[in-house]
CSV table of C-alpha atoms in Angstrom, one decimal:
chain,number,residue,atom,x,y,z
K,1,UNK,CA,15.6,-3.5,-9.3
K,2,UNK,CA,17.0,-5.2,-5.6
K,3,UNK,CA,19.8,-3.4,-3.5
K,4,UNK,CA,20.6,-6.0,-1.3
K,5,UNK,CA,21.7,-9.9,-2.3
K,6,UNK,CA,18.9,-12.0,-0.6
K,7,UNK,CA,20.3,-15.5,0.6
K,8,UNK,CA,19.1,-18.8,-1.4
K,9,UNK,CA,16.6,-19.4,1.9
K,10,UNK,CA,15.0,-16.2,2.6
K,11,UNK,CA,11.8,-16.7,3.2
K,12,UNK,CA,8.3,-14.7,2.9
K,13,UNK,CA,9.2,-13.0,6.5
K,14,UNK,CA,12.5,-11.7,5.4
K,15,UNK,CA,11.3,-10.3,2.1
K,16,UNK,CA,8.7,-8.8,4.5
K,17,UNK,CA,10.8,-7.7,7.7
K,18,UNK,CA,12.7,-5.4,4.9
K,19,UNK,CA,9.7,-2.8,5.0
K,20,UNK,CA,7.9,-4.1,8.4
K,21,UNK,CA,10.9,-4.6,10.6
K,22,UNK,CA,10.3,-6.5,14.3
K,23,UNK,CA,11.1,-2.8,15.5
K,24,UNK,CA,8.3,-1.7,13.9
K,25,UNK,CA,6.3,-4.6,15.6
K,26,UNK,CA,7.4,-4.2,18.9
K,27,UNK,CA,6.4,-0.2,19.3
K,28,UNK,CA,3.0,-1.8,17.9
K,29,UNK,CA,3.2,-3.7,21.0
K,30,UNK,CA,4.2,-0.5,23.1
K,31,UNK,CA,1.7,1.3,21.7
K,32,UNK,CA,-1.1,-1.4,22.1
K,33,UNK,CA,-0.2,-2.1,25.7
K,34,UNK,CA,0.2,1.3,26.5
K,35,UNK,CA,-3.5,2.3,24.3
K,36,UNK,CA,-5.5,-0.7,27.0
K,37,UNK,CA,-4.4,1.1,30.0
K,38,UNK,CA,-5.0,4.9,29.2
K,39,UNK,CA,-9.0,2.7,28.2
K,40,UNK,CA,-9.4,1.1,31.4
K,41,UNK,CA,-8.7,3.7,33.1
K,42,UNK,CA,-11.4,6.0,31.5
K,43,UNK,CA,-13.4,3.7,30.6
K,44,UNK,CA,-13.6,1.3,33.6
K,45,UNK,CA,-11.0,-2.2,34.8
K,46,UNK,CA,-10.9,-5.1,31.9
K,47,UNK,CA,-9.8,-8.3,33.9
K,48,UNK,CA,-9.7,-10.5,31.2
K,49,UNK,CA,-7.3,-8.8,29.2
K,50,UNK,CA,-3.5,-9.3,29.2
K,51,UNK,CA,-1.1,-6.8,28.2
K,52,UNK,CA,-0.1,-7.9,24.3
K,53,UNK,CA,3.3,-9.9,23.4
K,54,UNK,CA,5.3,-9.4,20.4
K,55,UNK,CA,4.6,-13.7,19.3
K,56,UNK,CA,0.8,-12.4,19.5
K,57,UNK,CA,1.8,-8.6,17.5
K,58,UNK,CA,2.5,-11.2,14.8
K,59,UNK,CA,-0.1,-14.0,14.8
K,60,UNK,CA,-2.7,-10.7,15.0
K,61,UNK,CA,-1.5,-9.4,11.7
K,62,UNK,CA,-0.8,-12.8,10.3
K,63,UNK,CA,-4.6,-13.4,10.6
K,64,UNK,CA,-5.8,-10.5,9.4
K,65,UNK,CA,-3.3,-11.2,6.3
K,66,UNK,CA,-4.6,-14.1,5.3
K,67,UNK,CA,-8.0,-12.0,4.2
K,68,UNK,CA,-6.4,-11.0,1.1
K,69,UNK,CA,-5.5,-14.7,0.5
K,70,UNK,CA,-9.3,-16.0,1.2
K,71,UNK,CA,-11.2,-12.8,1.4
K,72,UNK,CA,-13.4,-13.9,3.7
K,73,UNK,CA,-16.0,-11.3,4.6
K,74,UNK,CA,-14.9,-11.1,8.2
K,75,UNK,CA,-11.5,-12.0,10.1
K,76,UNK,CA,-13.8,-13.8,12.7
K,77,UNK,CA,-15.4,-16.1,9.6
K,78,UNK,CA,-11.3,-18.2,10.9
K,79,UNK,CA,-13.0,-19.5,13.3
K,80,UNK,CA,-17.1,-19.7,12.3
K,81,UNK,CA,-17.6,-23.0,11.1
K,82,UNK,CA,-18.3,-22.2,8.3
K,83,UNK,CA,-17.0,-22.4,3.8
K,84,UNK,CA,-14.0,-19.4,5.2
K,85,UNK,CA,-13.6,-21.4,8.6
K,86,UNK,CA,-8.8,-21.9,8.9
K,87,UNK,CA,-9.0,-24.6,11.9
K,88,UNK,CA,-5.2,-24.7,10.8
K,89,UNK,CA,-4.7,-21.3,12.3
K,90,UNK,CA,-7.5,-20.9,14.3
K,91,UNK,CA,-5.9,-22.8,17.2
K,92,UNK,CA,-2.9,-20.6,17.2
K,93,UNK,CA,-5.4,-18.1,19.1
K,94,UNK,CA,-9.1,-17.3,20.8
K,95,UNK,CA,-11.7,-15.8,18.7
K,96,UNK,CA,-12.0,-13.5,22.0
K,97,UNK,CA,-8.3,-13.1,22.6
K,98,UNK,CA,-7.3,-11.8,19.2
K,99,UNK,CA,-11.2,-9.3,19.7
K,100,UNK,CA,-9.4,-8.1,22.5
K,101,UNK,CA,-6.7,-7.1,20.4
K,102,UNK,CA,-8.1,-5.9,17.6
K,103,UNK,CA,-10.3,-3.3,19.9
K,104,UNK,CA,-6.8,-1.6,21.6
K,105,UNK,CA,-4.4,-2.5,18.8
K,106,UNK,CA,-2.6,1.1,18.2
K,107,UNK,CA,0.4,2.0,16.0
K,108,UNK,CA,-0.1,5.6,17.9
K,109,UNK,CA,-1.5,5.6,21.6
K,110,UNK,CA,-1.6,9.3,22.4
K,111,UNK,CA,-1.3,12.0,20.6
K,112,UNK,CA,1.1,15.3,21.2
K,113,UNK,CA,0.1,18.4,22.0
K,114,UNK,CA,2.5,19.8,18.4
K,115,UNK,CA,0.3,17.1,16.2
K,116,UNK,CA,-2.7,19.1,13.7
K,117,UNK,CA,-2.4,15.8,11.0
K,118,UNK,CA,-5.6,13.7,11.2
K,119,UNK,CA,-3.2,11.0,10.2
K,120,UNK,CA,-1.0,10.9,13.4
K,121,UNK,CA,-1.2,7.7,14.7
K,122,UNK,CA,-0.3,6.3,11.7
K,123,UNK,CA,1.9,8.9,10.8
K,124,UNK,CA,4.8,6.8,12.0
K,125,UNK,CA,5.0,3.1,10.9
K,126,UNK,CA,3.9,4.9,7.1
K,127,UNK,CA,7.1,7.2,7.4
K,128,UNK,CA,9.2,3.7,8.3
K,129,UNK,CA,7.3,1.9,5.2
K,130,UNK,CA,8.4,4.5,3.0
K,131,UNK,CA,12.5,4.0,3.9
K,132,UNK,CA,12.1,0.4,3.8
K,133,UNK,CA,10.9,1.0,0.2
K,134,UNK,CA,14.1,3.9,-0.8
K,135,UNK,CA,16.8,1.4,1.1
K,136,UNK,CA,15.2,-2.1,-0.5
K,137,UNK,CA,14.8,-1.2,-4.3
K,138,UNK,CA,15.9,1.5,-7.0
K,139,UNK,CA,13.1,1.9,-9.5
K,140,UNK,CA,13.5,2.3,-13.0
K,141,UNK,CA,13.4,5.6,-14.5
K,142,UNK,CA,10.4,4.8,-16.5
K,143,UNK,CA,7.8,5.5,-13.5
K,144,UNK,CA,3.3,6.5,-13.2
K,145,UNK,CA,1.2,8.5,-10.2
K,146,UNK,CA,-2.0,6.6,-10.1
K,147,UNK,CA,-4.5,6.3,-7.9
K,148,UNK,CA,-4.4,1.7,-7.7
K,149,UNK,CA,-7.0,0.0,-7.5
K,150,UNK,CA,-8.1,-0.7,-3.7
K,151,UNK,CA,-11.6,-1.5,-3.6
K,152,UNK,CA,-13.1,-5.2,-2.9
K,153,UNK,CA,-13.3,-8.0,-4.6
K,154,UNK,CA,-15.7,-7.8,-7.4
K,155,UNK,CA,-17.6,-11.0,-5.7
K,156,UNK,CA,-17.4,-9.7,-2.6
K,157,UNK,CA,-19.0,-6.3,-3.6
K,158,UNK,CA,-21.7,-8.3,-5.1
K,159,UNK,CA,-22.8,-10.2,-2.2
K,160,UNK,CA,-23.7,-7.0,0.1
K,161,UNK,CA,-26.6,-5.6,0.5
K,162,UNK,CA,-27.3,-2.3,-0.9
K,163,UNK,CA,-26.3,-0.4,2.2
K,164,UNK,CA,-23.2,-2.1,2.7
K,165,UNK,CA,-22.2,-0.9,-0.2
K,166,UNK,CA,-22.9,2.9,0.2
K,167,UNK,CA,-21.6,2.6,4.2
K,168,UNK,CA,-18.6,0.7,2.5
K,169,UNK,CA,-17.5,3.1,-0.3
K,170,UNK,CA,-17.2,6.5,1.6
K,171,UNK,CA,-13.8,5.6,2.0
K,172,UNK,CA,-12.2,9.3,4.1
K,173,UNK,CA,-9.3,9.3,2.2
K,174,UNK,CA,-7.3,8.8,-1.7
K,175,UNK,CA,-4.2,6.6,-1.6
K,176,UNK,CA,-1.7,7.7,-4.7
K,177,UNK,CA,1.1,6.2,-5.5
K,178,UNK,CA,4.7,7.1,-7.6
K,179,UNK,CA,5.0,2.5,-8.9
K,180,UNK,CA,8.0,1.9,-11.0
K,181,UNK,CA,6.3,0.8,-14.2
K,182,UNK,CA,9.0,-2.2,-15.0
K,183,UNK,CA,8.7,-4.3,-12.1
K,184,UNK,CA,5.1,-3.0,-10.7
K,185,UNK,CA,7.2,-1.7,-7.6
K,186,UNK,CA,5.5,1.2,-5.1
K,187,UNK,CA,8.3,3.6,-4.6
K,188,UNK,CA,6.1,6.0,-3.1
K,189,UNK,CA,2.6,6.4,-0.8
K,190,UNK,CA,0.9,9.6,-0.7
K,191,UNK,CA,-2.6,9.5,1.6
K,192,UNK,CA,-4.8,12.2,1.2
K,193,UNK,CA,-7.9,13.0,3.6
K,194,UNK,CA,-10.6,14.1,2.4
K,195,UNK,CA,-12.7,16.0,5.3
K,196,UNK,CA,-10.9,19.3,7.4
K,197,UNK,CA,-10.0,22.8,6.5
K,198,UNK,CA,-6.0,23.6,4.9
K,199,UNK,CA,-4.4,22.5,2.3
K,200,UNK,CA,-4.7,19.2,2.1
K,201,UNK,CA,-9.2,19.2,3.2
K,202,UNK,CA,-12.0,20.0,1.8
K,203,UNK,CA,-11.3,23.3,0.9
K,204,UNK,CA,-8.5,21.7,-2.1
K,205,UNK,CA,-10.7,19.5,-3.2
K,206,UNK,CA,-12.5,21.9,-4.9
K,207,UNK,CA,-9.8,23.0,-6.8
K,208,UNK,CA,-8.9,20.1,-8.1
K,209,UNK,CA,-5.8,20.9,-10.9
K,210,UNK,CA,-4.6,22.4,-7.3
K,211,UNK,CA,-4.7,19.5,-5.3
K,212,UNK,CA,-3.7,17.2,-8.0
K,213,UNK,CA,-0.8,19.1,-8.9
K,214,UNK,CA,0.0,18.6,-4.6
K,215,UNK,CA,-0.2,14.8,-4.5
K,216,UNK,CA,1.9,14.8,-8.3
K,217,UNK,CA,4.7,17.2,-5.9
K,218,UNK,CA,4.7,15.3,-2.5
K,219,UNK,CA,4.9,11.9,-4.3
K,220,UNK,CA,7.9,13.2,-6.5
K,221,UNK,CA,9.9,14.9,-3.5
K,222,UNK,CA,12.4,13.0,-3.4
K,223,UNK,CA,12.7,12.3,-7.0
K,224,UNK,CA,14.6,15.1,-8.0
K,225,UNK,CA,17.8,14.9,-10.3
K,226,UNK,CA,17.5,11.9,-10.9
K,227,UNK,CA,16.4,12.4,-14.6
K,228,UNK,CA,12.8,9.9,-14.3
K,229,UNK,CA,10.5,10.1,-16.5
K,230,UNK,CA,6.7,10.3,-15.2
K,231,UNK,CA,3.8,9.3,-17.0
K,232,UNK,CA,0.8,10.8,-15.4
K,233,UNK,CA,-2.7,10.7,-15.9
K,234,UNK,CA,-5.2,13.6,-17.5
K,235,UNK,CA,-5.6,14.7,-13.7
K,236,UNK,CA,-2.5,15.8,-13.1
K,237,UNK,CA,-1.0,16.9,-16.7
K,238,UNK,CA,-0.5,20.8,-16.6
K,239,UNK,CA,2.1,22.7,-18.4
K,240,UNK,CA,2.7,24.4,-15.2
K,241,UNK,CA,3.6,21.4,-13.0
K,242,UNK,CA,5.8,19.7,-16.0
K,243,UNK,CA,7.8,23.4,-16.4
K,244,UNK,CA,8.2,23.0,-13.1
K,245,UNK,CA,9.6,19.7,-12.6
K,246,UNK,CA,11.8,19.8,-15.4
K,247,UNK,CA,13.3,22.3,-13.8
K,248,UNK,CA,14.2,19.6,-10.3
K,249,UNK,CA,15.1,17.6,-13.7
K,250,UNK,CA,12.6,15.6,-13.5
K,251,UNK,CA,11.0,14.8,-17.1
K,252,UNK,CA,6.8,13.8,-18.1
K,253,UNK,CA,4.4,12.5,-20.1
K,254,UNK,CA,0.9,13.2,-19.4
K,255,UNK,CA,-2.7,12.2,-21.8
K,256,UNK,CA,-3.9,16.2,-21.5
K,257,UNK,CA,-8.7,16.2,-21.7
K,258,UNK,CA,-9.6,19.6,-21.9
K,259,UNK,CA,-12.7,17.8,-19.5
K,260,UNK,CA,-10.4,16.7,-16.6
K,261,UNK,CA,-6.7,18.6,-17.3
K,262,UNK,CA,-5.5,22.3,-16.2
K,263,UNK,CA,-5.1,23.3,-20.0
K,264,UNK,CA,-3.7,26.5,-18.8
K,265,UNK,CA,-1.0,28.2,-21.1
K,266,UNK,CA,-2.1,25.5,-24.4
K,267,UNK,CA,-2.6,27.0,-26.9
K,268,UNK,CA,-6.7,26.6,-27.7
K,269,UNK,CA,-6.0,25.9,-31.0
K,270,UNK,CA,-5.0,22.3,-30.4
K,271,UNK,CA,-6.9,21.4,-27.8
K,272,UNK,CA,-10.4,22.2,-30.4
K,273,UNK,CA,-11.1,19.4,-31.9
K,274,UNK,CA,-11.4,20.2,-36.2
K,275,UNK,CA,-14.5,19.5,-38.3
K,276,UNK,CA,-13.1,16.8,-40.4
K,277,UNK,CA,-11.2,14.1,-38.8
K,278,UNK,CA,-7.9,13.2,-39.7
K,279,UNK,CA,-7.2,10.0,-40.7
K,280,UNK,CA,-6.5,6.7,-38.3
K,281,UNK,CA,-2.3,7.5,-36.3
K,282,UNK,CA,-1.9,11.5,-38.4
K,283,UNK,CA,-0.9,13.9,-35.7
K,284,UNK,CA,-0.5,18.2,-35.1
K,285,UNK,CA,2.1,19.1,-33.4
K,286,UNK,CA,3.1,22.3,-30.5
K,287,UNK,CA,6.4,23.2,-29.2
K,288,UNK,CA,7.3,25.3,-26.6
K,289,UNK,CA,11.1,25.2,-25.7
K,290,UNK,CA,11.7,20.8,-24.8
K,291,UNK,CA,7.5,20.8,-24.5
K,292,UNK,CA,5.7,19.1,-26.7
K,293,UNK,CA,2.1,18.8,-27.0
K,294,UNK,CA,-0.1,16.2,-29.2
K,295,UNK,CA,-2.8,15.5,-30.9
K,296,UNK,CA,-2.9,11.6,-32.1
K,297,UNK,CA,-6.0,10.8,-34.4
K,298,UNK,CA,-7.6,7.5,-33.6
K,299,UNK,CA,-10.8,7.1,-33.2
K,300,UNK,CA,-10.8,9.7,-31.4
K,301,UNK,CA,-8.4,12.9,-30.1
K,302,UNK,CA,-5.6,12.0,-27.8
K,303,UNK,CA,-3.8,14.6,-26.8
K,304,UNK,CA,-0.6,13.8,-25.4
K,305,UNK,CA,2.0,16.8,-23.0
K,306,UNK,CA,5.9,16.0,-23.1
K,307,UNK,CA,9.1,17.2,-21.8
K,308,UNK,CA,10.9,13.6,-22.1
K,309,UNK,CA,10.3,12.6,-25.9
K,310,UNK,CA,11.5,14.3,-29.0
K,311,UNK,CA,7.4,14.5,-31.1
K,312,UNK,CA,9.4,13.2,-34.2
K,313,UNK,CA,9.8,10.3,-32.7
K,314,UNK,CA,8.4,7.6,-34.7
K,315,UNK,CA,6.5,5.1,-32.4
K,316,UNK,CA,3.4,2.1,-33.9
K,317,UNK,CA,0.5,1.4,-31.6
K,318,UNK,CA,0.2,-2.0,-31.8
K,319,UNK,CA,-4.1,-3.7,-32.2
K,320,UNK,CA,-5.4,-6.7,-32.8
K,321,UNK,CA,-8.3,-6.2,-35.5
K,322,UNK,CA,-6.5,-2.9,-36.8
K,323,UNK,CA,-2.9,-3.8,-37.0
K,324,UNK,CA,-0.1,-1.1,-36.4
K,325,UNK,CA,-0.5,3.2,-36.5
K,326,UNK,CA,2.1,4.7,-36.9
K,327,UNK,CA,2.4,7.9,-33.7
K,328,UNK,CA,4.7,9.8,-32.2
K,329,UNK,CA,7.2,7.8,-29.7
K,330,UNK,CA,5.5,9.5,-26.6
K,331,UNK,CA,1.9,8.1,-27.8
K,332,UNK,CA,3.7,4.2,-27.8
K,333,UNK,CA,6.1,4.3,-25.1
K,334,UNK,CA,2.6,6.2,-22.7
K,335,UNK,CA,0.5,3.4,-23.7
K,336,UNK,CA,3.1,0.4,-23.4
K,337,UNK,CA,3.6,1.8,-19.1
K,338,UNK,CA,-0.1,2.9,-18.9
K,339,UNK,CA,-0.6,-0.7,-20.0
K,340,UNK,CA,1.4,-2.2,-17.6
K,341,UNK,CA,-0.1,-0.8,-15.0
K,342,UNK,CA,-3.5,-2.2,-15.3
K,343,UNK,CA,-1.3,-5.4,-15.6
K,344,UNK,CA,-0.4,-4.9,-12.0
K,345,UNK,CA,-3.8,-4.0,-10.8
K,346,UNK,CA,-5.6,-7.4,-12.0
K,347,UNK,CA,-3.0,-9.4,-10.4
K,348,UNK,CA,-2.3,-7.6,-7.3
K,349,UNK,CA,-5.7,-5.5,-6.7
K,350,UNK,CA,-7.4,-9.1,-5.6
K,351,UNK,CA,-4.5,-9.4,-3.1
K,352,UNK,CA,-5.6,-6.1,-0.3
K,353,UNK,CA,-6.6,-7.6,2.7
K,354,UNK,CA,-10.8,-8.0,3.1
K,355,UNK,CA,-10.9,-6.6,6.5
K,356,UNK,CA,-12.5,-2.7,6.7
K,357,UNK,CA,-12.6,-0.9,9.3
K,358,UNK,CA,-14.3,2.0,10.8
K,359,UNK,CA,-11.6,4.6,11.8
K,360,UNK,CA,-10.0,6.3,8.9
K,361,UNK,CA,-6.5,5.0,10.2
K,362,UNK,CA,-6.9,1.2,10.6
K,363,UNK,CA,-8.5,2.0,6.9
K,364,UNK,CA,-4.8,3.4,5.6
K,365,UNK,CA,-2.4,1.0,7.7
K,366,UNK,CA,-4.0,-2.4,6.2
K,367,UNK,CA,-4.2,-0.7,2.4
K,368,UNK,CA,-0.1,0.0,3.3
K,369,UNK,CA,0.6,-3.3,4.9
K,370,UNK,CA,-1.3,-5.1,2.2
K,371,UNK,CA,1.5,-2.6,-0.2
K,372,UNK,CA,4.5,-4.4,1.9
K,373,UNK,CA,3.3,-8.1,0.9
K,374,UNK,CA,2.7,-6.8,-2.9
K,375,UNK,CA,6.0,-5.2,-2.8
K,376,UNK,CA,7.8,-8.3,-0.9
K,377,UNK,CA,6.5,-10.3,-3.6
K,378,UNK,CA,8.0,-8.7,-6.1
K,379,UNK,CA,11.4,-8.1,-4.6
K,380,UNK,CA,11.0,-11.9,-4.0
K,381,UNK,CA,10.5,-13.1,-7.9
K,382,UNK,CA,12.8,-10.6,-8.7
K,383,UNK,CA,15.6,-12.9,-5.6
K,384,UNK,CA,17.1,-15.8,-6.4
K,385,UNK,CA,14.8,-17.5,-3.3
K,386,UNK,CA,12.1,-17.6,-5.8
K,387,UNK,CA,14.3,-19.7,-8.6
K,388,UNK,CA,14.5,-22.5,-5.4
K,389,UNK,CA,10.4,-22.4,-4.7
K,390,UNK,CA,8.6,-20.2,-7.5
K,391,UNK,CA,5.9,-19.5,-4.6
K,392,UNK,CA,2.7,-17.5,-6.6
K,393,UNK,CA,1.7,-14.4,-5.6
K,394,UNK,CA,-0.7,-17.2,-3.4
K,395,UNK,CA,2.2,-18.9,-2.4
K,396,UNK,CA,3.5,-16.5,-0.6
K,397,UNK,CA,1.0,-14.9,0.6
K,398,UNK,CA,-0.1,-18.5,3.1
K,399,UNK,CA,3.5,-18.7,4.1
K,400,UNK,CA,4.1,-14.9,5.4
K,401,UNK,CA,0.8,-16.0,7.9
K,402,UNK,CA,2.4,-18.9,8.1
K,403,UNK,CA,5.5,-17.7,9.6
K,404,UNK,CA,3.7,-15.2,11.2
K,405,UNK,CA,1.6,-17.6,12.9
K,406,UNK,CA,5.3,-19.5,14.0
K,407,UNK,CA,4.1,-22.4,12.2
K,408,UNK,CA,6.2,-25.5,11.1
K,409,UNK,CA,4.6,-26.3,7.8
K,410,UNK,CA,7.5,-25.1,4.9
K,411,UNK,CA,5.7,-27.0,2.0
K,412,UNK,CA,3.9,-24.6,-0.4
K,413,UNK,CA,-0.3,-25.1,-0.8
K,414,UNK,CA,-1.3,-25.9,-4.3
């Protein structure tokens, strides 16, 4: 849970600033003004441009975040006369001023000579965000490594033309997280660029087990020695990785797929399906030290690799139609923790910022801001402030937008 006690009067902004404090926002102001100056020196002066202030930067973020609540196609809809127009917040800043800030917005204005990383324009922000996550929250023992749902709302997708849809789907990065499976709090973010050479580029993509192993190690670099139990999907699950994690006192439970997983070192007899299927709930086990390979049958063969649970401990899967199906405890635990993450995705993925810029670093930035707001709401729900106001996720987002824009209205909208 939270590492610090927030006051009863804590606002949505107070929780958000646990991850994006004023010093980070001030840096955005400085870097944006530096980039604007550099841009104008190169391409000619812009008579309309005036250096951005901290107040304007907060309002700029507020406008962007408002698209996560109302799901408008473009943030500029706020100033239009259409369905998504919002006169109450449109008066804070003119559309032309907003577009100027959007044009020059930067987190790192200049590239240093030593920089080779493709995300150099956003890495300082991601590092600061990670420090905020680490210091504000202590995760539970059980955590999940996965790719969260960060695509647009399905209704929204249905309104796009095919050409727009193809263009939008060409994301040049994948985003992975380590997530606390009892609260949904995202403890760590890892961004993998899909282009370029080197260990994290296209060459690595050709060897997917190696790539996913690298992703898992990056996400768990701060987890060693804490006895965490990490749940993984088929793309990450592998005997070599789990044995490496065990040496760091990180324990694992992963779903195994003969098609997607790296099955090196696993007995072939457990990877092949028997000719006559067993009855539901039956399972076979093979062990090597603390590692267990479980093949469990339930309308199909499901294989699990784990060193976190004893294979002889019994559990149960409850199905609405067929009732209780016996299984090893590892299978029950895996199903419970993964279903929680599915619920999290269903609840929170619709609150990702709708603005989709062309530049990769900006796409990553808005996804990271969305994750920070979801984390802020999770901390708010676990605080005493929630028992005073009880905002829903949508109301919390609206409160944050109003506070960033400096509007005084404190009543939740229904």
